[in-house]
């Protein structure tokens, strides 16, 4: 079993992907708190991976999914912070010109609009 620098066991990335899939289904079923738990577990697995950079795209996907759940809950400030975090991960992993980066800009703009921040939203397009 793999261990991190402090000697603790590290879950394989496949466990993170499983948590991500479960969280996505839970969100679609409207089980938002359970979805957040699963998505948080996914993010934790990806952040602790020994080859963390290899899994940044998956981590960003889980972060964007958690942001969408927060938006559904009406927790817009948290949603915005999570989407911005995902944006940073995606730019680092994929570069600025990737479609997932553009989608995340769109998500940020949507949250900004929901918050009444039109000017900030327009900067994302």
PDB file of C-alpha atoms in Angstrom:
ATOM      1  CA  UNK A   1       0.000   0.000   0.000  1.00  0.00           C
ATOM      2  CA  UNK A   2       1.263   3.476  -0.913  1.00  0.00           C
ATOM      3  CA  UNK A   3       2.091   5.896   1.882  1.00  0.00           C
ATOM      4  CA  UNK A   4       2.500   9.660   1.908  1.00  0.00           C
ATOM      5  CA  UNK A   5       5.525  11.528   3.263  1.00  0.00           C
ATOM      6  CA  UNK A   6       4.212  11.269   6.839  1.00  0.00           C
ATOM      7  CA  UNK A   7       3.781   7.494   6.534  1.00  0.00           C
ATOM      8  CA  UNK A   8      -0.033   7.490   6.347  1.00  0.00           C
ATOM      9  CA  UNK A   9      -1.675   5.176   3.799  1.00  0.00           C
ATOM     10  CA  UNK A  10      -2.783   6.849   0.574  1.00  0.00           C
ATOM     11  CA  UNK A  11      -5.941   5.755  -1.227  1.00  0.00           C
ATOM     12  CA  UNK A  12      -5.485   5.105  -4.941  1.00  0.00           C
ATOM     13  CA  UNK A  13      -6.939   7.620  -7.358  1.00  0.00           C
ATOM     14  CA  UNK A  14      -9.586   5.079  -8.364  1.00  0.00           C
ATOM     15  CA  UNK A  15     -11.112   5.547  -4.901  1.00  0.00           C
ATOM     16  CA  UNK A  16     -11.303   9.289  -5.557  1.00  0.00           C
ATOM     17  CA  UNK A  17     -12.990   8.662  -8.897  1.00  0.00           C
ATOM     18  CA  UNK A  18     -15.514   6.382  -7.189  1.00  0.00           C
ATOM     19  CA  UNK A  19     -16.322   9.061  -4.607  1.00  0.00           C
ATOM     20  CA  UNK A  20     -16.682  11.586  -7.437  1.00  0.00           C
ATOM     21  CA  UNK A  21     -19.112   9.332  -9.318  1.00  0.00           C
ATOM     22  CA  UNK A  22     -21.164   8.628  -6.199  1.00  0.00           C
ATOM     23  CA  UNK A  23     -21.283  12.338  -5.333  1.00  0.00           C
ATOM     24  CA  UNK A  24     -22.480  13.183  -8.827  1.00  0.00           C
ATOM     25  CA  UNK A  25     -25.314  10.655  -8.613  1.00  0.00           C
ATOM     26  CA  UNK A  26     -26.270  11.807  -5.113  1.00  0.00           C
ATOM     27  CA  UNK A  27     -26.427  15.392  -6.353  1.00  0.00           C
ATOM     28  CA  UNK A  28     -28.644  14.415  -9.285  1.00  0.00           C
ATOM     29  CA  UNK A  29     -30.956  12.599  -6.857  1.00  0.00           C
ATOM     30  CA  UNK A  30     -31.162  15.716  -4.672  1.00  0.00           C
ATOM     31  CA  UNK A  31     -29.219  14.219  -1.758  1.00  0.00           C
ATOM     32  CA  UNK A  32     -27.080  17.327  -1.469  1.00  0.00           C
ATOM     33  CA  UNK A  33     -25.473  16.787   1.939  1.00  0.00           C
ATOM     34  CA  UNK A  34     -24.493  13.229   1.019  1.00  0.00           C
ATOM     35  CA  UNK A  35     -23.188  14.505  -2.315  1.00  0.00           C
ATOM     36  CA  UNK A  36     -20.985  17.039  -0.559  1.00  0.00           C
ATOM     37  CA  UNK A  37     -19.593  14.324   1.709  1.00  0.00           C
ATOM     38  CA  UNK A  38     -18.705  12.137  -1.278  1.00  0.00           C
ATOM     39  CA  UNK A  39     -17.242  15.033  -3.244  1.00  0.00           C
ATOM     40  CA  UNK A  40     -15.211  16.117  -0.236  1.00  0.00           C
ATOM     41  CA  UNK A  41     -13.854  12.577   0.063  1.00  0.00           C
ATOM     42  CA  UNK A  42     -12.919  12.636  -3.626  1.00  0.00           C
ATOM     43  CA  UNK A  43     -11.130  15.955  -3.254  1.00  0.00           C
ATOM     44  CA  UNK A  44      -9.273  14.638  -0.225  1.00  0.00           C
ATOM     45  CA  UNK A  45      -8.073  11.517  -2.050  1.00  0.00           C
ATOM     46  CA  UNK A  46      -6.865  13.540  -5.039  1.00  0.00           C
ATOM     47  CA  UNK A  47      -5.100  16.122  -2.850  1.00  0.00           C
ATOM     48  CA  UNK A  48      -3.217  13.420  -0.940  1.00  0.00           C
ATOM     49  CA  UNK A  49      -2.150  11.437  -3.998  1.00  0.00           C
ATOM     50  CA  UNK A  50       1.585  11.071  -4.357  1.00  0.00           C
ATOM     51  CA  UNK A  51       1.216  12.066  -8.015  1.00  0.00           C
ATOM     52  CA  UNK A  52      -1.196  14.907  -7.213  1.00  0.00           C
ATOM     53  CA  UNK A  53      -0.534  16.898 -10.407  1.00  0.00           C
ATOM     54  CA  UNK A  54      -1.632  13.903 -12.476  1.00  0.00           C
ATOM     55  CA  UNK A  55      -5.067  14.090 -10.810  1.00  0.00           C
ATOM     56  CA  UNK A  56      -5.620  17.871 -10.839  1.00  0.00           C
ATOM     57  CA  UNK A  57      -8.265  17.604 -13.555  1.00  0.00           C
ATOM     58  CA  UNK A  58     -10.247  15.078 -11.501  1.00  0.00           C
ATOM     59  CA  UNK A  59      -9.784  17.183  -8.367  1.00  0.00           C
ATOM     60  CA  UNK A  60     -11.075  20.231 -10.235  1.00  0.00           C
ATOM     61  CA  UNK A  61     -14.073  18.248 -11.495  1.00  0.00           C
ATOM     62  CA  UNK A  62     -14.924  17.277  -7.912  1.00  0.00           C
ATOM     63  CA  UNK A  63     -14.441  20.884  -6.786  1.00  0.00           C
ATOM     64  CA  UNK A  64     -16.740  22.207  -9.522  1.00  0.00           C
ATOM     65  CA  UNK A  65     -19.325  19.564  -8.610  1.00  0.00           C
ATOM     66  CA  UNK A  66     -19.177  20.628  -4.944  1.00  0.00           C
ATOM     67  CA  UNK A  67     -19.599  24.247  -6.050  1.00  0.00           C
ATOM     68  CA  UNK A  68     -22.703  23.314  -8.011  1.00  0.00           C
ATOM     69  CA  UNK A  69     -24.159  21.627  -4.931  1.00  0.00           C
ATOM     70  CA  UNK A  70     -23.431  24.719  -2.841  1.00  0.00           C
ATOM     71  CA  UNK A  71     -25.184  26.818  -5.478  1.00  0.00           C
ATOM     72  CA  UNK A  72     -28.223  24.533  -5.331  1.00  0.00           C
ATOM     73  CA  UNK A  73     -28.231  25.054  -1.563  1.00  0.00           C
ATOM     74  CA  UNK A  74     -28.170  28.823  -2.042  1.00  0.00           C
ATOM     75  CA  UNK A  75     -24.687  29.106  -0.539  1.00  0.00           C
ATOM     76  CA  UNK A  76     -23.413  31.327  -3.305  1.00  0.00           C
ATOM     77  CA  UNK A  77     -20.267  32.711  -1.658  1.00  0.00           C
ATOM     78  CA  UNK A  78     -19.066  29.160  -1.004  1.00  0.00           C
ATOM     79  CA  UNK A  79     -19.993  28.129  -4.548  1.00  0.00           C
ATOM     80  CA  UNK A  80     -18.031  31.037  -5.959  1.00  0.00           C
ATOM     81  CA  UNK A  81     -14.962  30.236  -3.867  1.00  0.00           C
ATOM     82  CA  UNK A  82     -15.069  26.584  -4.923  1.00  0.00           C
ATOM     83  CA  UNK A  83     -15.465  27.426  -8.615  1.00  0.00           C
ATOM     84  CA  UNK A  84     -12.490  29.791  -8.380  1.00  0.00           C
ATOM     85  CA  UNK A  85     -10.448  27.072  -6.717  1.00  0.00           C
ATOM     86  CA  UNK A  86     -11.391  24.666  -9.520  1.00  0.00           C
ATOM     87  CA  UNK A  87     -10.444  27.287 -12.103  1.00  0.00           C
ATOM     88  CA  UNK A  88      -6.952  27.551 -10.660  1.00  0.00           C
ATOM     89  CA  UNK A  89      -6.569  23.772 -10.674  1.00  0.00           C
ATOM     90  CA  UNK A  90      -7.775  23.502 -14.264  1.00  0.00           C
ATOM     91  CA  UNK A  91      -5.543  26.264 -15.574  1.00  0.00           C
ATOM     92  CA  UNK A  92      -2.581  24.597 -13.871  1.00  0.00           C
ATOM     93  CA  UNK A  93      -3.487  21.154 -15.237  1.00  0.00           C
ATOM     94  CA  UNK A  94      -4.795  21.989 -18.714  1.00  0.00           C
ATOM     95  CA  UNK A  95      -3.829  25.540 -19.654  1.00  0.00           C
ATOM     96  CA  UNK A  96      -6.066  28.564 -20.194  1.00  0.00           C
ATOM     97  CA  UNK A  97      -7.450  27.491 -23.564  1.00  0.00           C
ATOM     98  CA  UNK A  98      -9.096  24.215 -22.510  1.00  0.00           C
ATOM     99  CA  UNK A  99     -12.881  23.773 -22.775  1.00  0.00           C
ATOM    100  CA  UNK A 100     -13.170  22.848 -19.078  1.00  0.00           C
ATOM    101  CA  UNK A 101     -11.531  26.158 -18.159  1.00  0.00           C
ATOM    102  CA  UNK A 102     -14.100  27.983 -20.298  1.00  0.00           C
ATOM    103  CA  UNK A 103     -16.928  26.024 -18.660  1.00  0.00           C
ATOM    104  CA  UNK A 104     -15.664  27.002 -15.224  1.00  0.00           C
ATOM    105  CA  UNK A 105     -15.591  30.668 -16.269  1.00  0.00           C
ATOM    106  CA  UNK A 106     -19.223  30.198 -17.288  1.00  0.00           C
ATOM    107  CA  UNK A 107     -20.060  28.671 -13.882  1.00  0.00           C
ATOM    108  CA  UNK A 108     -18.372  31.560 -12.082  1.00  0.00           C
ATOM    109  CA  UNK A 109     -20.310  34.039 -14.207  1.00  0.00           C
ATOM    110  CA  UNK A 110     -23.571  32.259 -13.387  1.00  0.00           C
ATOM    111  CA  UNK A 111     -22.932  32.451  -9.660  1.00  0.00           C
ATOM    112  CA  UNK A 112     -21.919  36.099  -9.954  1.00  0.00           C
ATOM    113  CA  UNK A 113     -25.166  36.854 -11.801  1.00  0.00           C
ATOM    114  CA  UNK A 114     -27.168  35.030  -9.127  1.00  0.00           C
ATOM    115  CA  UNK A 115     -25.442  37.272  -6.575  1.00  0.00           C
ATOM    116  CA  UNK A 116     -26.258  40.404  -8.562  1.00  0.00           C
ATOM    117  CA  UNK A 117     -22.642  40.993  -9.534  1.00  0.00           C
ATOM    118  CA  UNK A 118     -23.198  41.728 -13.219  1.00  0.00           C
ATOM    119  CA  UNK A 119     -19.881  43.454 -13.875  1.00  0.00           C
ATOM    120  CA  UNK A 120     -17.906  40.638 -12.283  1.00  0.00           C
ATOM    121  CA  UNK A 121     -19.955  38.113 -14.297  1.00  0.00           C
ATOM    122  CA  UNK A 122     -19.258  39.917 -17.570  1.00  0.00           C
ATOM    123  CA  UNK A 123     -15.508  39.642 -16.913  1.00  0.00           C
ATOM    124  CA  UNK A 124     -15.843  35.858 -17.045  1.00  0.00           C
ATOM    125  CA  UNK A 125     -17.194  35.801 -20.607  1.00  0.00           C
TER     126      UNK A 125
END
